[in-house]
Each structure stands twice: as C-alpha cells, then as structure tokens.
Tab-separated table of C-alpha atoms in Angstrom:
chain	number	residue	atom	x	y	z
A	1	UNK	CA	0.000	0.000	0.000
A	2	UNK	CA	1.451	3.429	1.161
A	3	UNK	CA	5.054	2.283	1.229
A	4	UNK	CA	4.492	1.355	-2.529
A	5	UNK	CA	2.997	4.748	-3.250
A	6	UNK	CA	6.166	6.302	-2.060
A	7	UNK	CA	8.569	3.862	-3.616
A	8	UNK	CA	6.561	4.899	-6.987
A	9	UNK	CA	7.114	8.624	-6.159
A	10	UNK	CA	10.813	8.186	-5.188
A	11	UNK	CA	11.296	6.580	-8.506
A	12	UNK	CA	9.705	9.049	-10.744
A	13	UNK	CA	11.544	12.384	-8.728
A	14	UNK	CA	14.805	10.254	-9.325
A	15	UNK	CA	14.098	9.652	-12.726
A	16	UNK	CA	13.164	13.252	-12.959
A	17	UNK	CA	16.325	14.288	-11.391
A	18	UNK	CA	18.415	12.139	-13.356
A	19	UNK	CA	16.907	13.713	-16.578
A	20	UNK	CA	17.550	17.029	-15.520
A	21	UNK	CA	21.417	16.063	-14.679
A	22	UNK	CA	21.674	14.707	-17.776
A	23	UNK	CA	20.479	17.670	-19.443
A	24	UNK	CA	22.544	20.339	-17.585
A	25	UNK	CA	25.840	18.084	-18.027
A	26	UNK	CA	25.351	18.431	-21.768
A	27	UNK	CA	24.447	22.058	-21.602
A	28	UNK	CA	27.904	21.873	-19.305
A	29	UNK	CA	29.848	20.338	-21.986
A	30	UNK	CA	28.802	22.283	-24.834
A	31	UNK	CA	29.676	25.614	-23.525
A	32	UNK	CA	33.055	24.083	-22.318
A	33	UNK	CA	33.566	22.855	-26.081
A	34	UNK	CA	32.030	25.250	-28.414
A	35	UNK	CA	32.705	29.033	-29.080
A	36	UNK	CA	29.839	31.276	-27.718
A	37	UNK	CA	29.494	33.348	-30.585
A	38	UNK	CA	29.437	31.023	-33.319
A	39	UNK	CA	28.716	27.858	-31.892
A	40	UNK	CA	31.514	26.550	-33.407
A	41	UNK	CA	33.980	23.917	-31.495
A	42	UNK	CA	36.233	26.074	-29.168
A	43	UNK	CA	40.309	26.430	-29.740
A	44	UNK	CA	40.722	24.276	-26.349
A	45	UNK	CA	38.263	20.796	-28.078
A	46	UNK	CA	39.870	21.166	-31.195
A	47	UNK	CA	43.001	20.964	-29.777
A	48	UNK	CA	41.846	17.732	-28.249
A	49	UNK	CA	40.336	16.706	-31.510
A	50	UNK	CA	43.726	17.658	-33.289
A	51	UNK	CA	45.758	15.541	-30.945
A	52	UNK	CA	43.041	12.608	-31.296
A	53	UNK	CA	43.441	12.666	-34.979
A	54	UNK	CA	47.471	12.822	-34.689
A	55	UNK	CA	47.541	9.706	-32.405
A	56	UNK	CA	44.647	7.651	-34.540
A	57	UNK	CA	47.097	8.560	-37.509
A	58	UNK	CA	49.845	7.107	-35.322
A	59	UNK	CA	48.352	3.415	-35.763
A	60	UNK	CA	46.948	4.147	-39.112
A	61	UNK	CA	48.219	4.903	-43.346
A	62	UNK	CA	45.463	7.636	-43.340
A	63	UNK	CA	46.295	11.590	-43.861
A	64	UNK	CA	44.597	14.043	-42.566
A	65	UNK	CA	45.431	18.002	-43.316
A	66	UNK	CA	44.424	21.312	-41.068
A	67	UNK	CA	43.999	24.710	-42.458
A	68	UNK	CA	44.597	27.882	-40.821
A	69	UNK	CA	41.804	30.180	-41.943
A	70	UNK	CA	42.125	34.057	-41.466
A	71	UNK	CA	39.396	36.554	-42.726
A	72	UNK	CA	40.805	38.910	-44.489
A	73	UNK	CA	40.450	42.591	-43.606
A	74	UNK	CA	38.152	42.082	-40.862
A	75	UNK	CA	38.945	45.217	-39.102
A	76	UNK	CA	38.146	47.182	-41.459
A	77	UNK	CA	34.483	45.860	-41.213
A	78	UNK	CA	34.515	46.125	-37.512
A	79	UNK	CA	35.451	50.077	-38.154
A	80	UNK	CA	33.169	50.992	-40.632
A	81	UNK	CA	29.948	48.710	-39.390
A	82	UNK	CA	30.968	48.405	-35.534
A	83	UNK	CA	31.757	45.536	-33.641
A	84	UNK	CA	27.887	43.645	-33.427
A	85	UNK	CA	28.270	43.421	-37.268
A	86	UNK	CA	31.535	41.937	-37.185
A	87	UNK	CA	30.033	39.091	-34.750
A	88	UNK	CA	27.001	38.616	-37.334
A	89	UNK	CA	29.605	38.265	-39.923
A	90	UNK	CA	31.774	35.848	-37.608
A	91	UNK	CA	28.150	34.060	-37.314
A	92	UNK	CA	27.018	33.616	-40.657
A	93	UNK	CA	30.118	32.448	-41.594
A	94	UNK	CA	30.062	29.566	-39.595
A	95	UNK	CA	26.589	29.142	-40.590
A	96	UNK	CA	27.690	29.038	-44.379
A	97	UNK	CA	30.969	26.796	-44.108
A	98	UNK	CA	29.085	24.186	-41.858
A	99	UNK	CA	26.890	23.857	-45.068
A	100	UNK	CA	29.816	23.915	-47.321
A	101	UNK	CA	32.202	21.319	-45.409
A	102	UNK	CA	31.975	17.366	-45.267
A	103	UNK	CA	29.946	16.106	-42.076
A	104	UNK	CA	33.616	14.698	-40.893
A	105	UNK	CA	35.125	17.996	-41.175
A	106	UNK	CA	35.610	20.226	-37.823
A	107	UNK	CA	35.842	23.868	-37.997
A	108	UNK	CA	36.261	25.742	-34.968
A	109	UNK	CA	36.699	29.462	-33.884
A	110	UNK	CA	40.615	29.953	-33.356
A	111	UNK	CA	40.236	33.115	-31.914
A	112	UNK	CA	39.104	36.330	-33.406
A	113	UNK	CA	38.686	36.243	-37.299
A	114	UNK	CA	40.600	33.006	-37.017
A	115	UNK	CA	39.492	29.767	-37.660
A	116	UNK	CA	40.338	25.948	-37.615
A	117	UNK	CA	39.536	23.274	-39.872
A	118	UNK	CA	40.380	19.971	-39.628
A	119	UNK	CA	39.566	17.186	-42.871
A	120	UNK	CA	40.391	13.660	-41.449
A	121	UNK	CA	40.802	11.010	-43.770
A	122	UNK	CA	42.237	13.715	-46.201
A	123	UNK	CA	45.024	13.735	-49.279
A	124	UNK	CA	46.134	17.300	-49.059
A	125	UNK	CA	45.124	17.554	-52.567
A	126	UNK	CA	41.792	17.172	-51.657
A	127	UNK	CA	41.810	19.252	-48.808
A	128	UNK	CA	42.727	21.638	-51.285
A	129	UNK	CA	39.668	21.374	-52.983
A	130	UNK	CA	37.648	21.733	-50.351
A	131	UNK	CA	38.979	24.823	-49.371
A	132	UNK	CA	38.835	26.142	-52.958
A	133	UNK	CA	35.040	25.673	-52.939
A	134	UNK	CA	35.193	27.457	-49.733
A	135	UNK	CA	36.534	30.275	-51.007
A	136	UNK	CA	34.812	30.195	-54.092
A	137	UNK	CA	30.898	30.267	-52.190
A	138	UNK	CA	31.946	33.642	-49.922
A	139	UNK	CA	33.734	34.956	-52.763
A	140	UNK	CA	30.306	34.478	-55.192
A	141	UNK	CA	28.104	35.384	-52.533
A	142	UNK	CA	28.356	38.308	-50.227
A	143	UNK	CA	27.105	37.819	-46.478
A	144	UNK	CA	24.309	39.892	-46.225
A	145	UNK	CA	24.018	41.590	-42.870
A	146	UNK	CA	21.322	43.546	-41.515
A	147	UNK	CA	21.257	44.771	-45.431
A	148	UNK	CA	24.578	45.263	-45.633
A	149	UNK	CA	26.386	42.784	-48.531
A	150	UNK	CA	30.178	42.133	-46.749
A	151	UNK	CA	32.008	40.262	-49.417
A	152	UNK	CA	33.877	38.036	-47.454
A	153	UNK	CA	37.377	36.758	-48.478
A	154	UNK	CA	40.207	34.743	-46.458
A	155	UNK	CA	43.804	33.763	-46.305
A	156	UNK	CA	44.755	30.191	-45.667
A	157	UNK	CA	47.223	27.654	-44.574
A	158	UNK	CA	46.579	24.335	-45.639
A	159	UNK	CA	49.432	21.713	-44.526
A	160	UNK	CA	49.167	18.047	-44.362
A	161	UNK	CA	49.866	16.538	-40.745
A	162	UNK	CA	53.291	14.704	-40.900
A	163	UNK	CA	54.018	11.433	-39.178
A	164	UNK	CA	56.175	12.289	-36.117
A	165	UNK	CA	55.234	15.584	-35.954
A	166	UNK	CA	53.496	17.469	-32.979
A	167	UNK	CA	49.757	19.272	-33.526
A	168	UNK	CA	51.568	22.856	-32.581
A	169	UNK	CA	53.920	21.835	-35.587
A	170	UNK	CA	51.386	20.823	-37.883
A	171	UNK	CA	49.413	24.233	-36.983
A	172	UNK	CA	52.771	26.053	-37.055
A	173	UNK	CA	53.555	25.153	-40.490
A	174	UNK	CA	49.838	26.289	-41.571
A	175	UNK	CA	50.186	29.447	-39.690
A	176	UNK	CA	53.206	30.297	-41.314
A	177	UNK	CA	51.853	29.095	-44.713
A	178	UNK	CA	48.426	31.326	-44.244
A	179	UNK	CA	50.791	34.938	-43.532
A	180	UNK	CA	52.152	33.749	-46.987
C-alpha cells in the first residue's frame, strides 16, 4: 500500500532528477567545447580533436590536413559597421561553411577572425579542394548583414599533418603558410 505509493514517487523524482542532470551536463559540456558566438567547437576541443586525430594517424596509413583560416580585412568591417556586425559576420560564416564542409570535417573558432579546420581522412590535394570551394561560395556570394552585402574573403594555410610531428607543428607550419 502506502510504502508502494512512495517507492513509486521516489522513482519518478529520481528519474526526474536524473533527466535534468543529464540535461545540464550536456548544456555543461557544450559551452566548455564550443565558441559562444558562433557555436563553433572552441580552440581548447579542437586541440583535443587535433591531438586525437594525430595519435589515430599514429596506428593508421590515413592523412589528414588542417587549415589555418584568417578573414581577411576584418577590421576594417569592424570600423566601418561596428563591432555587433563583425560578430554577425563571424556568425554567418560559420553558418555558411558548416553547409559547405563534409559532415567529418571540424571547424572551430581559433580566436578572433581566425578559424580551424580539420579534414580527417584527407590527401592534401583534396583538402585543397575543399577549401577552394570554400573560397569560391563567400567569394560568389556576399554575407548579407542587416542589409549590408560584406564580401567576405580569407587567407589560408593548408598543410598536411606529418608522421612524427606534434599538432603545434602541424598548426605552425599552416600558420606560417596562411601569412604567406
């Protein structure tokens, strides 16, 4: 009877309760992974990803390449349209590209106009490709921002991780490729 009425009740509030953990641990998680801005994966989890991907290649014959992407003369629209437009710009962005790029690609915020992407599984050749088409969308069509049309253009460094090699190399020899 009544101690089987509140053994019913105990199980649904811990049910309940377990639910709601769950929920705020993933709500926890994403805004420990991902940027706030742009939603996209956060410097610190792609550097996890990064190093996940160099040790997988470790044990495996697959490539994988990383590309450095910088907007190119960003500041300028931050001058002339103010700093919320410059976000909306950093936001549609990622909006676009996530379109654009392969479900197994990760692009993440860097910091500022800078951005990450990683192509597992990747020939740089074809990474190449990829980025062309990249460049190619923003380059045929403007972001339009609260009726403003920003063409949008970027420098990048694509590199091909190397066997042996640390991630900071890898992104080192992108970075150095993308100031090119």
């Amino acid at each position: 009877g009544l101690l089987t009425v509140r053994l019913h009740r105990m199980r649904d509030r811990l049910r309940r309760q377990k639910v709601e953990l769950e929920a705020a641990l993933a709500h926890i998680h994403r805004l420990a992974t991902h940027d706030d801005l742009t939603g996209l994966v956060n410097r610190r989890h792609m550097q996890e990803l990064l190093e996940n991907e160099r040790m997988r290649l470790e044990r495996s014959e697959q490539d994988w390449c990383v590309a450095l992407i910088d907007l190119d003369h960003f500041k300028s629209v931050n001058d002339a349209h103010g700093h919320a437009i410059g976000d909306e710009v950093l936001r549609a962005l990622s909006r676009h590209a996530h379109t654009l790029i392969r479900r197994t690609d990760v692009l993440a915020r860097w910091g500022g106009e800078e951005f990450v992407l990683l192509l597992p599984n990747t020939p740089i050749v074809m990474a190449a490709n990829s980025l062309e088409r990249l460049r190619e969308h923003f380059h045929a069509n403007p972001l339009r921002v609260h009726d403003i049309d920003l063409p949008l253009s970027f420098s990048a460094g694509l590199t091909e991780h190397l066997r042996g090699e640390s991630v900071a190399q890898t992104l080192e020899r992108a970075d150095k490729l993308c100031e090119q």
